[in-house]
mmCIF file of C-alpha atoms and ligand atoms in Angstrom:
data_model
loop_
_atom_site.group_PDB
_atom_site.id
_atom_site.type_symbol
_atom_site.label_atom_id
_atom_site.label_comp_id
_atom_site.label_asym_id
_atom_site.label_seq_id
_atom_site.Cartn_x
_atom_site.Cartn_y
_atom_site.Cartn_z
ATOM 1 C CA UNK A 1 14.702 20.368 2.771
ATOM 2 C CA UNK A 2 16.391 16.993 4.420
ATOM 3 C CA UNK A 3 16.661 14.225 2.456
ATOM 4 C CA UNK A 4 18.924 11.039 2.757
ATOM 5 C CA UNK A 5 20.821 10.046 -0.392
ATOM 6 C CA UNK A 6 23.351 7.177 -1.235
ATOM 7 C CA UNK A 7 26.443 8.031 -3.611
ATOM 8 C CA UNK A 8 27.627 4.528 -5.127
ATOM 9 C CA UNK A 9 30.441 5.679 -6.535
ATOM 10 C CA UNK A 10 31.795 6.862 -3.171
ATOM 11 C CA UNK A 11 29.785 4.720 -0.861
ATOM 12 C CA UNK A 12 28.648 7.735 0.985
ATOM 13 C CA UNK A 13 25.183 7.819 2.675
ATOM 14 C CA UNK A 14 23.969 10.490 4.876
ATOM 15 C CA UNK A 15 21.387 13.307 5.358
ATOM 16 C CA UNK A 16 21.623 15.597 2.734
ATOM 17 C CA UNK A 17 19.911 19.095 2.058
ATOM 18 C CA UNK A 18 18.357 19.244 -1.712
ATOM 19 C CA UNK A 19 15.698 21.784 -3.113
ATOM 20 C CA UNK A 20 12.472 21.422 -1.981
ATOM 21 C CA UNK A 21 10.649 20.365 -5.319
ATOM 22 C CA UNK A 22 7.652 22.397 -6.578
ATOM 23 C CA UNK A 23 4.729 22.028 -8.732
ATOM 24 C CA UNK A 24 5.788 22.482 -12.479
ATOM 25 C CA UNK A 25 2.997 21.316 -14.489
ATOM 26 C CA UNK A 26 -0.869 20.893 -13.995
ATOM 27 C CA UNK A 27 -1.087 17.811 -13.247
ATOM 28 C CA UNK A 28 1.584 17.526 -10.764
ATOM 29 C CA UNK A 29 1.231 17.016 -7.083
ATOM 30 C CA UNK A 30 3.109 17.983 -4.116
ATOM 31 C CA UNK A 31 3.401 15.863 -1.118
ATOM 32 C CA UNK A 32 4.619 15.628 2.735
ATOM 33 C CA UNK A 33 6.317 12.454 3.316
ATOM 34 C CA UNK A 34 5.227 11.347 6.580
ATOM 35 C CA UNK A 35 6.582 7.430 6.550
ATOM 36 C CA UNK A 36 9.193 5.363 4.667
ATOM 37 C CA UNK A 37 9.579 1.686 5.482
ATOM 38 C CA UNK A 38 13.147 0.597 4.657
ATOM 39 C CA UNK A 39 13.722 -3.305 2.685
ATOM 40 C CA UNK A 40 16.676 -5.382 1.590
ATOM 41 C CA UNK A 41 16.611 -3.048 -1.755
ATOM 42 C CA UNK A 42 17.684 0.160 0.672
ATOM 43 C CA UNK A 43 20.363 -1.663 2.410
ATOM 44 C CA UNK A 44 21.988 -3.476 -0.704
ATOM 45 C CA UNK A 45 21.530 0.771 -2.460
ATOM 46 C CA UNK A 46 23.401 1.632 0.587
ATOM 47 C CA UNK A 47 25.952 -1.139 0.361
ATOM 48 C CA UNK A 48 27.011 -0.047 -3.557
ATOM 49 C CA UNK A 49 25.414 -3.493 -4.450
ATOM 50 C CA UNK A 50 22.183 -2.011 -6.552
ATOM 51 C CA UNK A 51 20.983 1.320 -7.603
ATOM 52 C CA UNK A 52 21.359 3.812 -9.584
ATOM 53 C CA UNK A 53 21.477 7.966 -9.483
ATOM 54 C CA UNK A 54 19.320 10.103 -11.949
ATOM 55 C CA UNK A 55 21.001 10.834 -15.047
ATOM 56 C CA UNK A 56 23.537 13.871 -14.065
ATOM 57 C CA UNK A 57 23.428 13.679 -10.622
ATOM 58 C CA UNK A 58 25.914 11.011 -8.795
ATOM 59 C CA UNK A 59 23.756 10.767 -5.229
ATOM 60 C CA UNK A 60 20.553 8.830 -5.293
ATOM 61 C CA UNK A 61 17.681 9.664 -2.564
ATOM 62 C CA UNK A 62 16.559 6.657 -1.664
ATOM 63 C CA UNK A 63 13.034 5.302 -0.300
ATOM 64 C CA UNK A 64 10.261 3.522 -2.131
ATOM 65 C CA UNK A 65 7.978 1.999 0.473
ATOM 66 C CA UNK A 66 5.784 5.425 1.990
ATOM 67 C CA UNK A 67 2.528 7.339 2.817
ATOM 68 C CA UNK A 68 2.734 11.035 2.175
ATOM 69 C CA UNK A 69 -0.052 13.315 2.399
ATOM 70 C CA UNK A 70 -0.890 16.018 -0.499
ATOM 71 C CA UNK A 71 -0.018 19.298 0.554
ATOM 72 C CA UNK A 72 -0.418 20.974 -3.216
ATOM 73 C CA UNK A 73 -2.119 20.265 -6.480
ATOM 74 C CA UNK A 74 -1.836 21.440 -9.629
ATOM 75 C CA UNK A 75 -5.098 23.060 -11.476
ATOM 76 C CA UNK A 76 -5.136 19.868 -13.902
ATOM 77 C CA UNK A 77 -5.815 17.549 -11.112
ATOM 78 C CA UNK A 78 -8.710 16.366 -9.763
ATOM 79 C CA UNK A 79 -9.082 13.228 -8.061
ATOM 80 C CA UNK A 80 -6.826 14.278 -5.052
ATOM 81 C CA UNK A 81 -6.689 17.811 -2.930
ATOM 82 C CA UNK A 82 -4.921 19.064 -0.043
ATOM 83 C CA UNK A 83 -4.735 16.738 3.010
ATOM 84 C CA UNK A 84 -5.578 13.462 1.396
ATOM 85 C CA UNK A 85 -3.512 10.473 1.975
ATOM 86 C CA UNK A 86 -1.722 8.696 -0.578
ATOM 87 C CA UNK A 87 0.756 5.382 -1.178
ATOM 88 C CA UNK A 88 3.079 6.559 -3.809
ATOM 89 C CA UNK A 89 3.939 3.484 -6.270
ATOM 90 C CA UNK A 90 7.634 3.046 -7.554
ATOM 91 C CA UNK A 91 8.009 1.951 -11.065
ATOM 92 C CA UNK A 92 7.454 5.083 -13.812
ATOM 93 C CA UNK A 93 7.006 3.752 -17.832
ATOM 94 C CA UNK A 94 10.140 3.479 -20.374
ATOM 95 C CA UNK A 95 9.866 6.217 -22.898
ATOM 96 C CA UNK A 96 9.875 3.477 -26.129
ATOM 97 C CA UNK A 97 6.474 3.875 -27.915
ATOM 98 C CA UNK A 98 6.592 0.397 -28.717
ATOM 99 C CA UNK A 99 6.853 -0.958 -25.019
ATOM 100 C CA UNK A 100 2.917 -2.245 -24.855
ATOM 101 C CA UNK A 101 3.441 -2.799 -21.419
ATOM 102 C CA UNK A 102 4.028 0.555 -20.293
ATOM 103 C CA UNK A 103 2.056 2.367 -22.833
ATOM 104 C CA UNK A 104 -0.716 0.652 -20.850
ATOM 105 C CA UNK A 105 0.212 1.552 -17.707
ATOM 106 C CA UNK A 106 1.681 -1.597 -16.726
ATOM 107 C CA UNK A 107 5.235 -0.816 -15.963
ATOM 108 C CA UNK A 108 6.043 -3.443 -13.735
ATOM 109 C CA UNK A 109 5.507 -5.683 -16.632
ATOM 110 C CA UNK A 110 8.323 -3.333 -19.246
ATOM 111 C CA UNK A 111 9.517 -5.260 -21.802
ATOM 112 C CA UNK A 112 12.527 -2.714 -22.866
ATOM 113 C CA UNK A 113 14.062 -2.425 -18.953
ATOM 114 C CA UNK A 114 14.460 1.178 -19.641
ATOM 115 C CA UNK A 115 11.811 2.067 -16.986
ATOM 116 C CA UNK A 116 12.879 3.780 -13.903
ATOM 117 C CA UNK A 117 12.145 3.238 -10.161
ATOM 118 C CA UNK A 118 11.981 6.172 -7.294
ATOM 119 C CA UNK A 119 14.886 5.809 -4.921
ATOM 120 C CA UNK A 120 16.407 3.017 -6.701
ATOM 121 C CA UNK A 121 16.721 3.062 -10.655
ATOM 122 C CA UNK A 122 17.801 6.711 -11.465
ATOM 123 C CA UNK A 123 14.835 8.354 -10.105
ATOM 124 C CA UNK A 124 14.816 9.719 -6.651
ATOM 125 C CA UNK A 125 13.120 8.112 -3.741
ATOM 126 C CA UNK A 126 10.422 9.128 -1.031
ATOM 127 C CA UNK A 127 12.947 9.146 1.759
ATOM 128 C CA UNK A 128 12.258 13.097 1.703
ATOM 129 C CA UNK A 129 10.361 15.798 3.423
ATOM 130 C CA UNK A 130 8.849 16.684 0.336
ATOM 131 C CA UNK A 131 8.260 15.063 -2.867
ATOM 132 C CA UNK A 132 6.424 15.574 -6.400
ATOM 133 C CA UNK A 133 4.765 13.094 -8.108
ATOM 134 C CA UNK A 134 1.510 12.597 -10.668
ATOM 135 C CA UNK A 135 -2.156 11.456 -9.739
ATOM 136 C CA UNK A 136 -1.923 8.248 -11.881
ATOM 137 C CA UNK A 137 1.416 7.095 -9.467
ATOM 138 C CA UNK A 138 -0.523 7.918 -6.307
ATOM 139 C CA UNK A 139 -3.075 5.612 -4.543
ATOM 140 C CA UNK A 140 -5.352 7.043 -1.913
ATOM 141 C CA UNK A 141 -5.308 5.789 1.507
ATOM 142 C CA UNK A 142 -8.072 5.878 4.268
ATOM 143 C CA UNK A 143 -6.966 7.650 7.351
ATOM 144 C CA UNK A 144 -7.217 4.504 9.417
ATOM 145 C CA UNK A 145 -4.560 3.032 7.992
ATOM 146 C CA UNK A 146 -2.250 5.919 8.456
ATOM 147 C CA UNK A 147 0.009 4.569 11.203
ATOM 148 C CA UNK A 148 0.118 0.954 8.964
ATOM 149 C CA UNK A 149 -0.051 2.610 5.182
ATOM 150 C CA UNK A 150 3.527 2.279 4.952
ATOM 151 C CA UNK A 151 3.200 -1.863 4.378
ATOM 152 C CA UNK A 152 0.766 -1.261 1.249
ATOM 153 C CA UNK A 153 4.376 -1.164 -1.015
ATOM 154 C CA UNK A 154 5.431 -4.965 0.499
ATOM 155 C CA UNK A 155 1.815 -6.011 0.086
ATOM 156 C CA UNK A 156 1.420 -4.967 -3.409
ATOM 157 C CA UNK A 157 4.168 -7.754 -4.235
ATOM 158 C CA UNK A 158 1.896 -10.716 -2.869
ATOM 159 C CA UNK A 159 -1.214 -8.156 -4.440
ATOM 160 C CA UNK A 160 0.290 -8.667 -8.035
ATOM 161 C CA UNK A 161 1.679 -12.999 -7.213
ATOM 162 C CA UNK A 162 -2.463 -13.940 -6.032
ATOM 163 C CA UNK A 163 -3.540 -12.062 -9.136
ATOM 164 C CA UNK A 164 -1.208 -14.415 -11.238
ATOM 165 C CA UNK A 165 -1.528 -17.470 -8.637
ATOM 166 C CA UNK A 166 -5.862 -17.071 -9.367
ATOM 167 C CA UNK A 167 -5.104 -16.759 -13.280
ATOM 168 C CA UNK A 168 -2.957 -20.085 -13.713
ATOM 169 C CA UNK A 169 -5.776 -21.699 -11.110
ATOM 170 C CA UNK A 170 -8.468 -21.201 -13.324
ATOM 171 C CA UNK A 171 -7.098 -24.720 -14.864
ATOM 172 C CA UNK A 172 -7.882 -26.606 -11.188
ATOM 173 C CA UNK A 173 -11.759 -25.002 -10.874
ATOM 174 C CA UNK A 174 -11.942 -26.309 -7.415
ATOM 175 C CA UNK A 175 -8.808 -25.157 -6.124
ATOM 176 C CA UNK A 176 -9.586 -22.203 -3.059
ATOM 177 C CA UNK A 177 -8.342 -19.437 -4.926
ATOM 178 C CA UNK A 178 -10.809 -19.937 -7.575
ATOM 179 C CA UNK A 179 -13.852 -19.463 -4.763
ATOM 180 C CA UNK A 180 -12.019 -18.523 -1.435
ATOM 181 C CA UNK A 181 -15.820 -18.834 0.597
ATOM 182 C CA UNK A 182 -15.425 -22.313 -0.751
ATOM 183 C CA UNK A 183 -14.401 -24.879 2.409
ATOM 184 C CA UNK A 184 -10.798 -26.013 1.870
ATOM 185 C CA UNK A 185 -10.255 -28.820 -0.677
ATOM 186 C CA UNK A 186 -7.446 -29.585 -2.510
ATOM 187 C CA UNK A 187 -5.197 -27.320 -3.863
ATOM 188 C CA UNK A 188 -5.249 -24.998 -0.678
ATOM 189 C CA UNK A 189 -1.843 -25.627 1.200
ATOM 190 C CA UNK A 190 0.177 -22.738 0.555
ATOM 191 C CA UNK A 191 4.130 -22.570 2.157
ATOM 192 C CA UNK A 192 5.484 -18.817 2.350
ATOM 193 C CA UNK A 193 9.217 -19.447 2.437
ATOM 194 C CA UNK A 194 10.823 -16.282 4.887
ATOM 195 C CA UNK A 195 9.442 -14.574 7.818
ATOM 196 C CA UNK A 196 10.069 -11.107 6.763
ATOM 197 C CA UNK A 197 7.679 -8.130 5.909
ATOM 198 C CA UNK A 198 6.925 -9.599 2.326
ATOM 199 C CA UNK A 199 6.739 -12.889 3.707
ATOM 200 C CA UNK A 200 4.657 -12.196 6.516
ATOM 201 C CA UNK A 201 2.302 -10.024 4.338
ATOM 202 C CA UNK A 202 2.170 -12.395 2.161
ATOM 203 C CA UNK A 203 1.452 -15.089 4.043
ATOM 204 C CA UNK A 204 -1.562 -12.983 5.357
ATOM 205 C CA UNK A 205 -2.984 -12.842 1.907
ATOM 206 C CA UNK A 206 -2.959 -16.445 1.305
ATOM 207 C CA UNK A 207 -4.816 -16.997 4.662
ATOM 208 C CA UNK A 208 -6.964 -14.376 3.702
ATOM 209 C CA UNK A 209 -7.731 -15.977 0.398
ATOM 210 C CA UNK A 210 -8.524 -19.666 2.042
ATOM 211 C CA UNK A 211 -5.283 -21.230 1.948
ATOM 212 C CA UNK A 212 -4.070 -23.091 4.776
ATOM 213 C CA UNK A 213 -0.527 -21.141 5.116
ATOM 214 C CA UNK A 214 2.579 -22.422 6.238
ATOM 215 C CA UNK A 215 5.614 -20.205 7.073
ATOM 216 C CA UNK A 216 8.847 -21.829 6.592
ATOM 217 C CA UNK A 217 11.672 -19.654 8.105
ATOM 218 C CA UNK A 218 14.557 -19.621 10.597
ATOM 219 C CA UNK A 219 14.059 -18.007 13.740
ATOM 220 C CA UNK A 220 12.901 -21.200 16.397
ATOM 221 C CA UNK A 221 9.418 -22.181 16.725
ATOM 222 C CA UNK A 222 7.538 -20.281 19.988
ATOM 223 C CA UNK A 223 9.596 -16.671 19.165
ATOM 224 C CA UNK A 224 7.632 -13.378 18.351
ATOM 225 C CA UNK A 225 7.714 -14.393 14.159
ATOM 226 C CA UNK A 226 5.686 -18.234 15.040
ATOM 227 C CA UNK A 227 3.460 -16.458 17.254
ATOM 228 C CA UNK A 228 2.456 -13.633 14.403
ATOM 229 C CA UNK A 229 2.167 -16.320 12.220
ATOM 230 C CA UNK A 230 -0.628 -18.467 14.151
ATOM 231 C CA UNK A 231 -2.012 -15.196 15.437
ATOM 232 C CA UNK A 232 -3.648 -15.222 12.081
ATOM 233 C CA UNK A 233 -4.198 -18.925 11.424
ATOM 234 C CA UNK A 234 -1.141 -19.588 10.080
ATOM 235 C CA UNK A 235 1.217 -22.575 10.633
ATOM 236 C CA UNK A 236 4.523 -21.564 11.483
ATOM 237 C CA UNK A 237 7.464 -24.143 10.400
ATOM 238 C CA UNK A 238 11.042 -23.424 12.154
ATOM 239 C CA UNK A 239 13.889 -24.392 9.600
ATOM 240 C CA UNK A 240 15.232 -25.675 13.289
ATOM 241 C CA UNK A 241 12.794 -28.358 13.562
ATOM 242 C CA UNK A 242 12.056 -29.521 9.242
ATOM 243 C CA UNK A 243 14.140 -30.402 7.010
ATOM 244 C CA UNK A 244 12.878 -29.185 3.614
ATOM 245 C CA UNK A 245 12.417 -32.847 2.213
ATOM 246 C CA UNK A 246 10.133 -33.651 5.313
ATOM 247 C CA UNK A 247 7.922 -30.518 4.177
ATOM 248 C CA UNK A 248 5.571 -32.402 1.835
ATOM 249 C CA UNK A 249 4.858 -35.068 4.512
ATOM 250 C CA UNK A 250 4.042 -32.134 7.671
ATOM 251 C CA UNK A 251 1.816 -30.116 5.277
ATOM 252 C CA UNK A 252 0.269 -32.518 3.387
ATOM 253 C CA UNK A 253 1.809 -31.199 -0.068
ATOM 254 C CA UNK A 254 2.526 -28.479 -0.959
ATOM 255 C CA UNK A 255 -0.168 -26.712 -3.659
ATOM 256 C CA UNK A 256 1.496 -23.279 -3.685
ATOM 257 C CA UNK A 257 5.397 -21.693 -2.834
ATOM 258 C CA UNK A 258 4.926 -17.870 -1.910
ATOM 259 C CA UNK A 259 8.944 -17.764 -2.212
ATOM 260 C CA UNK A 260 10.209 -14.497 0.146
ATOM 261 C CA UNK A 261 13.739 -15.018 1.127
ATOM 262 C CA UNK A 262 15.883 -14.023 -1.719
ATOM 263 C CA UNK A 263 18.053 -17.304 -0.625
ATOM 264 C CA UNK A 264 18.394 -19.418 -3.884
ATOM 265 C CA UNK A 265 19.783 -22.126 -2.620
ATOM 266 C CA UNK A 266 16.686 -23.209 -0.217
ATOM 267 C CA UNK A 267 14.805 -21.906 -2.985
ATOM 268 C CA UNK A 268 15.074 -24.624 -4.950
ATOM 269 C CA UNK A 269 15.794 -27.558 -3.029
ATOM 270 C CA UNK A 270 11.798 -26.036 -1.683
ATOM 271 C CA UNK A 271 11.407 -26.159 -5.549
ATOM 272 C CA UNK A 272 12.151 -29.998 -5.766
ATOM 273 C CA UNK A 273 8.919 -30.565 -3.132
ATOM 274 C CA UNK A 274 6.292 -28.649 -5.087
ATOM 275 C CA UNK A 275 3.081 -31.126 -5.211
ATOM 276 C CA UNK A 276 0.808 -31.865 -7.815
ATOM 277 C CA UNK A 277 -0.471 -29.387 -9.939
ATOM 278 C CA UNK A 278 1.326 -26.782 -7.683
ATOM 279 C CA UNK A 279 2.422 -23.184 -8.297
ATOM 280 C CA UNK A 280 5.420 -21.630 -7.210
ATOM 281 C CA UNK A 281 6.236 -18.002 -6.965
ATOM 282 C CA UNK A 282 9.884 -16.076 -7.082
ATOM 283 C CA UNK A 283 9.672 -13.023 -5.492
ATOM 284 C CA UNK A 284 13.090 -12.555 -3.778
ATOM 285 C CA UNK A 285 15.966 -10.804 -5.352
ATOM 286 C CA UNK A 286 19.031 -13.209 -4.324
ATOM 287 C CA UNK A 287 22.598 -11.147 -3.767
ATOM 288 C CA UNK A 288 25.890 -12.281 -6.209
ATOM 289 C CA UNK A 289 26.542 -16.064 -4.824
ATOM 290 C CA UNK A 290 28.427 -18.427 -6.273
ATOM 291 C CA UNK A 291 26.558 -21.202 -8.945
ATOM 292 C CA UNK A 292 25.114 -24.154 -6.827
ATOM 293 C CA UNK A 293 24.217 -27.600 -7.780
ATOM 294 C CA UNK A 294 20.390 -28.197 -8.317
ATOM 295 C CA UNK A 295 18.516 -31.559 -9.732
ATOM 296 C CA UNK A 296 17.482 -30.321 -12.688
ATOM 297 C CA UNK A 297 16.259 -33.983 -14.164
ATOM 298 C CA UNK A 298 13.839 -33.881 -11.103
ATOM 299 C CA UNK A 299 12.611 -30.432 -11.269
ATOM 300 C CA UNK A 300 11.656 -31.246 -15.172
ATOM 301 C CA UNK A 301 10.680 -34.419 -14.569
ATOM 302 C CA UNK A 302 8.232 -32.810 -12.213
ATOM 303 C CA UNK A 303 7.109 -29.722 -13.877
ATOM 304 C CA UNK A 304 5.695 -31.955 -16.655
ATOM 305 C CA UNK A 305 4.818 -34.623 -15.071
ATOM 306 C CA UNK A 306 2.968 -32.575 -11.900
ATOM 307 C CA UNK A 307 1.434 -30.355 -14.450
ATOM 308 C CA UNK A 308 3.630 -27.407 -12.534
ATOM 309 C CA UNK A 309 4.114 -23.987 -13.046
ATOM 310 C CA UNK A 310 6.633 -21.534 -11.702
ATOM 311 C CA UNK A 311 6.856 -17.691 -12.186
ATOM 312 C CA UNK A 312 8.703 -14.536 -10.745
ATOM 313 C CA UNK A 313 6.985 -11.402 -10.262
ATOM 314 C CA UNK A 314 8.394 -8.209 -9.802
ATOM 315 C CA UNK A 315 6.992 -4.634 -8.520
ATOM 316 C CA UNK A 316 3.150 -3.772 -8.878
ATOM 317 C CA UNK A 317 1.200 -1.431 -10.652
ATOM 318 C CA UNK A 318 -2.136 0.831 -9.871
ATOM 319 C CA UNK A 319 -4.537 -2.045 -9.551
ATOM 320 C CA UNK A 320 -2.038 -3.896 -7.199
ATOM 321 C CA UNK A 321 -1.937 -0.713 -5.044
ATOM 322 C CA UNK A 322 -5.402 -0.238 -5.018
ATOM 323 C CA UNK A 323 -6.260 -3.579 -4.090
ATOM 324 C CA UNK A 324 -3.535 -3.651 -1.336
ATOM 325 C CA UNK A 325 -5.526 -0.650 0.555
ATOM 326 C CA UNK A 326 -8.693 -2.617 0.861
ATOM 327 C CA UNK A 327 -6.516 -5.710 1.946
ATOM 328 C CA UNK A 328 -4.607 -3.869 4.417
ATOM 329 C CA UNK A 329 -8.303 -2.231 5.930
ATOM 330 C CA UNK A 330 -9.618 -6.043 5.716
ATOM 331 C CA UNK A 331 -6.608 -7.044 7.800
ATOM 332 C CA UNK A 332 -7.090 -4.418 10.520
ATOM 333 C CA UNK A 333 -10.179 -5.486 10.897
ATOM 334 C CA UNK A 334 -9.231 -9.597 11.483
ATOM 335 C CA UNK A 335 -6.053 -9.314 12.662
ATOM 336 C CA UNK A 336 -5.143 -5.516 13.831
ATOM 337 C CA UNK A 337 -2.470 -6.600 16.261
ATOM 338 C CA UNK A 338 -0.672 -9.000 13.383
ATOM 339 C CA UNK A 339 -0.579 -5.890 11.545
ATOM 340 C CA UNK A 340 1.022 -3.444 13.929
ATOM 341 C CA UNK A 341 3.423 -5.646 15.065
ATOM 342 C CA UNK A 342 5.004 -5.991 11.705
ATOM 343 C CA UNK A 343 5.976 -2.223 11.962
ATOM 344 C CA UNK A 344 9.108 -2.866 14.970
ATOM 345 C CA UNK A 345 10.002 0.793 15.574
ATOM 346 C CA UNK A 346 9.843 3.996 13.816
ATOM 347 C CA UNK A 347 13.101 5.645 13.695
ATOM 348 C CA UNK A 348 14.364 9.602 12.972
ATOM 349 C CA UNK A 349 15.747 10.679 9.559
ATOM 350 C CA UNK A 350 18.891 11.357 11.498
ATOM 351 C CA UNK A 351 19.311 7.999 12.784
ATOM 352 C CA UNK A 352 18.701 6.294 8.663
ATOM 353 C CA UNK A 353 22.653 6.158 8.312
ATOM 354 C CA UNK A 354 22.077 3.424 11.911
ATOM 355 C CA UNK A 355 19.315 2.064 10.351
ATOM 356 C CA UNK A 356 20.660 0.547 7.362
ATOM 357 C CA UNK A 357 23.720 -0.687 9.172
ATOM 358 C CA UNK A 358 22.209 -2.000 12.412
ATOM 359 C CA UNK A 359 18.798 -1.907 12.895
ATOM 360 C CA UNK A 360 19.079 -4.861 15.301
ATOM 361 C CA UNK A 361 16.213 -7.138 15.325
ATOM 362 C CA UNK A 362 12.228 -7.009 14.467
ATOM 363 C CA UNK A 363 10.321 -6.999 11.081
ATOM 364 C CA UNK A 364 9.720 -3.381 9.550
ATOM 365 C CA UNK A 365 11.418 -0.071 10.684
ATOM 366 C CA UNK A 366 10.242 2.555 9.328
ATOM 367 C CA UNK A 367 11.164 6.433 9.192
ATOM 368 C CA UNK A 368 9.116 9.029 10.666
ATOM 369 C CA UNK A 369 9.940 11.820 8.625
ATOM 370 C CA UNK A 370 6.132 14.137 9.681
ATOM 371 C CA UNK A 371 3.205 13.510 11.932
HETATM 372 C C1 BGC B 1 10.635 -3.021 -4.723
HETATM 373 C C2 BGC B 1 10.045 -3.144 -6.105
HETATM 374 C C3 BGC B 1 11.128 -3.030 -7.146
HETATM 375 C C4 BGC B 1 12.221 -4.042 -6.860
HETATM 376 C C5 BGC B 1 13.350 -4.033 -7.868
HETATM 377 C C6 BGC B 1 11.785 -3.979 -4.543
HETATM 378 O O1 BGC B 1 12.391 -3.747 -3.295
HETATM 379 O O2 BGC B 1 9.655 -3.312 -3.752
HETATM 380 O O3 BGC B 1 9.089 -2.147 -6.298
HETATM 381 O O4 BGC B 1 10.584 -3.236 -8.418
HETATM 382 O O5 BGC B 1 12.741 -3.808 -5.572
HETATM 383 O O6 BGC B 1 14.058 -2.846 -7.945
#
């Protein structure tokens, strides 16, 4: 079969034939891969940045965003048969018996860092024509959301930062999140910082949830990102036009940071105008820069003394995923267009290598491996 793999060592990347993988126990289950979304993660994997191949092997396939649709199961399983639909998820558990995360399924949470990831820690990916995975690592997908199932991986990253986000607002009982019927009160501005796939998804959720969301990002107010943004009640904030110190004052505070850009720097300085009681979320994976200069007497100063609380949050794991696939259906049915035109273009396996180098503009591309 065609796959595409990355060699680090050599910084090769190209289409590659490798065995077509079978069914070797009962419980294992053969898929199709019909779409794989490529992120930041691919491109720095291609780029000898991050990554890494499984144990005695020196290329890694990469891919970890998909849908893939079962083709095979083995006589142990029974939740999925031939023809369903599935989101594969990417973390698998460390082996160390003592890891409590991972013995309860909760990988994304490892203590030990021994875990692996498909196409990216030495496991290989979903960019594929066929792959083999287990029930408990596979989410089902409804066959509307075919065309769009490939944005349930990004969306399981805001999934698992509003499941945290709720938990620390138990402490403010009126806050939205708490009730999101509830009208607005205080407590509801969220700011998504990036206008990206996991920004814009997230940024979704939070509107979706009752907070009046605010996307902070580059690209000039009026282009095709601001207009995707209000298309589904959000605010859209050009970089161009506010200065992050003026961002308090053109919200009216700021009660929660979805933080999407990987860029540290704006990071914090965004960091230095979290409100009152306010939550802010890491979820960007910044490249090797060089140290910077932050305040750090006024970000203490205000994490005590605004009662504040900031967190990273990495990966997702089965709940995540299987709350993402109702999300995703309850966003096709507000906002179907928003959706769809996250997903720019879908491109040919044979075209990946142009992909990860230029993919010139737009949000998600995505490669169409099957119908
Ligand atoms: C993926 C996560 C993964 C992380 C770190 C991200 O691109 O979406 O699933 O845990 O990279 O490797």
């Amino acid at each position: 079969m065609r796959a595409f793999a990355v060699v680090p060592e050599t910084g090769k990347a190209e289409v590659v034939g490798a065995d077509e993988p079978g069914l070797t126990g009962p419980t294992d289950v053969k898929l199709r891969v019909l779409d794989v979304g490529i992120c930041g993660t691919d491109r720095e994997i291609a780029a000898g940045e991050y990554g890494t191949p499984p144990e005695g092997d020196d290329r890694l396939i990469i891919g970890h965003e998909s849908v893939a649709q079962v083709v095979e199961v083995g006589a142990g399983v029974e939740r999925l048969s031939a023809g369903d639909l599935v989101v594969p998820s990417v973390r698998r558990p460390c082996p160390h018996a003592y890891c409590t995360a991972c013995q309860n399924d909760q990988q994304d949470f490892c203590y030990t860092g021994d875990f692996t990831e498909r196409g990216i820690k030495e496991r290989h990916g979903f960019l594929a024509e066929y792959i083999v995975d287990e029930p408990q690592y596979l989410t089902k997908l409804t066959p509307e959301l075919r065309d769009v199932g490939v944005l349930i991986e990004p969306l399981t990253i805001a999934e698992k930062a509003l499941t945290q986000i709720w938990g620390v607002q138990q402490r403010l009982p009126w806050a939205c999140a708490i009730d999101p019927t509830s009208r607005p009160s205080q407590g509801c501005n969220a700011l998504v910082l990036g206008a990206g796939p996991v920004g814009l998804l997230g940024a979704m959720a939070l509107a979706e949830s009752g907070f009046r969301t605010h996307v902070y990002s580059r690209e000039p107010a009026g282009g095709p990102r601001s207009q995707l943004v209000e298309s589904f009640g959000g605010r859209y904030l050009s970089s161009a036009d506010h200065a992050v110190d003026d961002l308090p004052t053109t919200m009216g505070g700021i009660d929660v940071v979805y933080e999407a850009t990987g860029a540290s720097k704006l990071a914090f300085d965004v960091l230095e105008e979290l409100g009152t009681n306010g939550v802010y979320v890491f979820t960007g994976v910044p490249g090797r820069k060089h140290p910077f200069e932050v305040n750090g007497a006024k970000i203490m100063r205000n994490l005590v003394l605004k009662n504040q609380v900031v967190f990273g949050t990495v990966n997702a794991g089965s709940e995540a995923f299987e709350s993402a696939v109702d999300r995703l259906g309850r966003f096709m049915t507000r906002w179907p267009d928003a959706v769809r035109g996250l997903i720019t273009r879908r491109w040919p396996l044979e075209e990946v290598d142009r992909l990860l180098n230029d993919p010139g503009p737009g949000i998600k591309h995505v490669v169409a491996l099957a119908e």
